[in-house]
PDB file of C-alpha atoms in Angstrom:
ATOM      1  CA  GLN A 251       0.000   0.000   0.000  1.00  0.00           C
ATOM      2  CA  VAL A 252       2.799   2.414   0.929  1.00  0.00           C
ATOM      3  CA  GLN A 253       6.371   2.014  -0.253  1.00  0.00           C
ATOM      4  CA  LEU A 254       9.634   3.880   0.211  1.00  0.00           C
ATOM      5  CA  VAL A 255      12.332   3.378  -2.419  1.00  0.00           C
ATOM      6  CA  GLU A 256      15.898   4.596  -1.847  1.00  0.00           C
ATOM      7  CA  SER A 257      18.462   5.333  -4.527  1.00  0.00           C
ATOM      8  CA  GLY A 258      21.863   6.975  -4.906  1.00  0.00           C
ATOM      9  CA  GLY A 259      24.121   4.651  -2.949  1.00  0.00           C
ATOM     10  CA  GLY A 260      27.427   3.395  -4.257  1.00  0.00           C
ATOM     11  CA  LEU A 261      31.193   3.398  -3.842  1.00  0.00           C
ATOM     12  CA  VAL A 262      32.956   6.674  -3.066  1.00  0.00           C
ATOM     13  CA  GLN A 263      36.443   7.658  -1.901  1.00  0.00           C
ATOM     14  CA  PRO A 264      37.028   9.258   1.499  1.00  0.00           C
ATOM     15  CA  GLY A 265      36.284  12.966   1.285  1.00  0.00           C
ATOM     16  CA  GLY A 266      33.825  12.456  -1.535  1.00  0.00           C
ATOM     17  CA  SER A 267      30.100  13.116  -1.738  1.00  0.00           C
ATOM     18  CA  LEU A 268      26.881  11.271  -2.482  1.00  0.00           C
ATOM     19  CA  ARG A 269      23.233  12.249  -2.516  1.00  0.00           C
ATOM     20  CA  LEU A 270      20.611   9.718  -1.496  1.00  0.00           C
ATOM     21  CA  SER A 271      16.971   9.971  -2.519  1.00  0.00           C
ATOM     22  CA  CYS A 272      13.877   8.316  -1.085  1.00  0.00           C
ATOM     23  CA  ALA A 273      10.498   8.495  -2.790  1.00  0.00           C
ATOM     24  CA  ALA A 274       7.249   7.496  -1.105  1.00  0.00           C
ATOM     25  CA  SER A 275       4.339   6.136  -3.106  1.00  0.00           C
ATOM     26  CA  GLY A 276       0.996   4.462  -2.541  1.00  0.00           C
ATOM     27  CA  SER A 277      -2.161   5.288  -0.617  1.00  0.00           C
ATOM     28  CA  ILE A 278      -0.781   8.316   1.195  1.00  0.00           C
ATOM     29  CA  LEU A 279      -2.791  11.156   2.655  1.00  0.00           C
ATOM     30  CA  SER A 280       0.222  12.974   4.091  1.00  0.00           C
ATOM     31  CA  ILE A 281       3.703  12.423   5.504  1.00  0.00           C
ATOM     32  CA  ASN A 282       4.397  13.925   8.907  1.00  0.00           C
ATOM     33  CA  SER A 283       8.129  13.295   9.114  1.00  0.00           C
ATOM     34  CA  MET A 284      10.890  11.518   7.246  1.00  0.00           C
ATOM     35  CA  GLY A 285      14.349  10.373   8.187  1.00  0.00           C
ATOM     36  CA  TRP A 286      17.470   8.454   7.344  1.00  0.00           C
ATOM     37  CA  TYR A 287      18.982   5.624   9.353  1.00  0.00           C
ATOM     38  CA  ARG A 288      22.021   3.465   8.724  1.00  0.00           C
ATOM     39  CA  GLN A 289      23.288   0.059   9.737  1.00  0.00           C
ATOM     40  CA  ALA A 290      26.868  -1.139   9.456  1.00  0.00           C
ATOM     41  CA  PRO A 291      27.780  -4.856   9.544  1.00  0.00           C
ATOM     42  CA  GLY A 292      27.480  -6.216  13.070  1.00  0.00           C
ATOM     43  CA  LYS A 293      26.024  -2.945  14.367  1.00  0.00           C
ATOM     44  CA  GLN A 294      22.565  -1.771  15.355  1.00  0.00           C
ATOM     45  CA  ARG A 295      20.604   0.536  13.119  1.00  0.00           C
ATOM     46  CA  GLU A 296      21.172   4.158  14.116  1.00  0.00           C
ATOM     47  CA  LEU A 297      19.531   7.488  13.401  1.00  0.00           C
ATOM     48  CA  VAL A 298      21.330   9.731  10.909  1.00  0.00           C
ATOM     49  CA  ALA A 299      18.933  12.635  10.320  1.00  0.00           C
ATOM     50  CA  THR A 300      15.246  13.545  10.445  1.00  0.00           C
ATOM     51  CA  ILE A 301      13.120  16.278   8.930  1.00  0.00           C
ATOM     52  CA  ALA A 302       9.623  17.397   9.900  1.00  0.00           C
ATOM     53  CA  THR A 303       6.851  18.516   7.565  1.00  0.00           C
ATOM     54  CA  GLY A 304       7.717  22.177   8.060  1.00  0.00           C
ATOM     55  CA  GLY A 305      11.407  21.602   7.410  1.00  0.00           C
ATOM     56  CA  SER A 306      12.926  21.473  10.891  1.00  0.00           C
ATOM     57  CA  THR A 307      15.844  19.037  11.062  1.00  0.00           C
ATOM     58  CA  ASN A 308      18.024  17.173  13.491  1.00  0.00           C
ATOM     59  CA  TYR A 309      21.228  15.187  13.001  1.00  0.00           C
ATOM     60  CA  ALA A 310      23.358  12.631  14.727  1.00  0.00           C
ATOM     61  CA  ASP A 311      26.482  14.219  16.195  1.00  0.00           C
ATOM     62  CA  SER A 312      28.669  12.076  13.961  1.00  0.00           C
ATOM     63  CA  VAL A 313      27.302  13.671  10.766  1.00  0.00           C
ATOM     64  CA  LYS A 314      26.677  17.280  11.820  1.00  0.00           C
ATOM     65  CA  GLY A 315      28.332  19.704   9.439  1.00  0.00           C
ATOM     66  CA  ARG A 316      28.807  17.027   6.785  1.00  0.00           C
ATOM     67  CA  PHE A 317      25.307  15.741   5.940  1.00  0.00           C
ATOM     68  CA  ALA A 318      22.163  17.675   5.042  1.00  0.00           C
ATOM     69  CA  ILE A 319      18.613  16.352   4.906  1.00  0.00           C
ATOM     70  CA  SER A 320      15.906  17.990   2.803  1.00  0.00           C
ATOM     71  CA  ARG A 321      12.489  17.148   1.396  1.00  0.00           C
ATOM     72  CA  ASP A 322      10.173  17.938  -1.479  1.00  0.00           C
ATOM     73  CA  ASN A 323       6.656  17.611  -0.112  1.00  0.00           C
ATOM     74  CA  ALA A 324       5.040  17.824  -3.549  1.00  0.00           C
ATOM     75  CA  LYS A 325       7.027  14.757  -4.627  1.00  0.00           C
ATOM     76  CA  ASN A 326       6.860  12.920  -1.281  1.00  0.00           C
ATOM     77  CA  THR A 327      10.628  12.653  -1.491  1.00  0.00           C
ATOM     78  CA  VAL A 328      13.414  13.085   1.056  1.00  0.00           C
ATOM     79  CA  TYR A 329      17.104  13.566   0.262  1.00  0.00           C
ATOM     80  CA  LEU A 330      20.343  13.124   2.137  1.00  0.00           C
ATOM     81  CA  GLN A 331      23.338  15.075   0.857  1.00  0.00           C
ATOM     82  CA  MET A 332      26.502  13.481   2.233  1.00  0.00           C
ATOM     83  CA  ASN A 333      29.780  15.401   2.032  1.00  0.00           C
ATOM     84  CA  SER A 334      33.265  14.770   3.414  1.00  0.00           C
ATOM     85  CA  LEU A 335      32.507  11.081   3.636  1.00  0.00           C
ATOM     86  CA  LYS A 336      34.569   8.900   5.951  1.00  0.00           C
ATOM     87  CA  PRO A 337      35.156   5.123   5.952  1.00  0.00           C
ATOM     88  CA  GLU A 338      33.074   4.870   9.127  1.00  0.00           C
ATOM     89  CA  ASP A 339      30.083   6.160   7.147  1.00  0.00           C
ATOM     90  CA  THR A 340      30.017   2.831   5.290  1.00  0.00           C
ATOM     91  CA  ALA A 341      26.628   1.244   5.916  1.00  0.00           C
ATOM     92  CA  VAL A 342      23.279   0.370   4.440  1.00  0.00           C
ATOM     93  CA  TYR A 343      21.188   3.526   4.566  1.00  0.00           C
ATOM     94  CA  TYR A 344      17.450   3.221   5.149  1.00  0.00           C
ATOM     95  CA  CYS A 345      14.703   5.749   4.589  1.00  0.00           C
ATOM     96  CA  ASN A 346      11.886   6.003   7.121  1.00  0.00           C
ATOM     97  CA  ALA A 347       8.617   7.924   7.092  1.00  0.00           C
ATOM     98  CA  LEU A 348       5.679   8.483   9.413  1.00  0.00           C
ATOM     99  CA  VAL A 349       2.823   8.270   6.941  1.00  0.00           C
ATOM    100  CA  VAL A 350      -0.868   9.061   7.274  1.00  0.00           C
ATOM    101  CA  ALA A 351      -2.606   6.573   5.004  1.00  0.00           C
ATOM    102  CA  ASN A 352      -5.832   7.292   3.155  1.00  0.00           C
ATOM    103  CA  ASN A 353      -7.764   5.388   5.826  1.00  0.00           C
ATOM    104  CA  GLY A 354      -6.492   7.826   8.457  1.00  0.00           C
ATOM    105  CA  ARG A 355      -4.091   5.421  10.134  1.00  0.00           C
ATOM    106  CA  TYR A 356      -0.504   6.321  10.982  1.00  0.00           C
ATOM    107  CA  LEU A 357       2.106   3.997   9.529  1.00  0.00           C
ATOM    108  CA  GLN A 358       5.832   3.762  10.175  1.00  0.00           C
ATOM    109  CA  VAL A 359       7.290   2.719   6.823  1.00  0.00           C
ATOM    110  CA  TRP A 360      10.825   1.607   5.942  1.00  0.00           C
ATOM    111  CA  GLY A 361      12.615   1.456   2.624  1.00  0.00           C
ATOM    112  CA  GLN A 362      14.658  -1.504   1.431  1.00  0.00           C
ATOM    113  CA  GLY A 363      18.005   0.215   1.975  1.00  0.00           C
ATOM    114  CA  THR A 364      20.824   1.403  -0.256  1.00  0.00           C
ATOM    115  CA  LEU A 365      24.487   0.542   0.312  1.00  0.00           C
ATOM    116  CA  VAL A 366      27.068   3.291   0.761  1.00  0.00           C
ATOM    117  CA  THR A 367      30.709   2.200   0.736  1.00  0.00           C
ATOM    118  CA  VAL A 368      33.452   4.721   1.523  1.00  0.00           C
ATOM    119  CA  SER A 369      36.856   3.307   0.662  1.00  0.00           C
ATOM    120  CA  SER A 370      40.078   4.230  -1.102  1.00  0.00           C
TER     121      SER A 370
END
């Protein structure tokens, strides 16, 4: 009914940049908030950044000053601009959204993930 699809992952050298995109589709009335999480091998999934409907943002301390989250409400899409990438940023990145479905119910929806590898 509701899907999130990430794109933009890949291999990049330390110090490089990538931009991730996540598009929501399906029976959506509105999206209250969206965010990015990541999970490295053998580690728990952790919050990277979130953005509210009105545009307010918050970031994990490890990415402040390097990453920027944004959204296009008309397209139901959220972006993550990643600059000055470090090897420790290597992980599968997941999009998340708090969605109001057409039936009025609130749904927490996850994307399938996109792999980001930072290596020289």
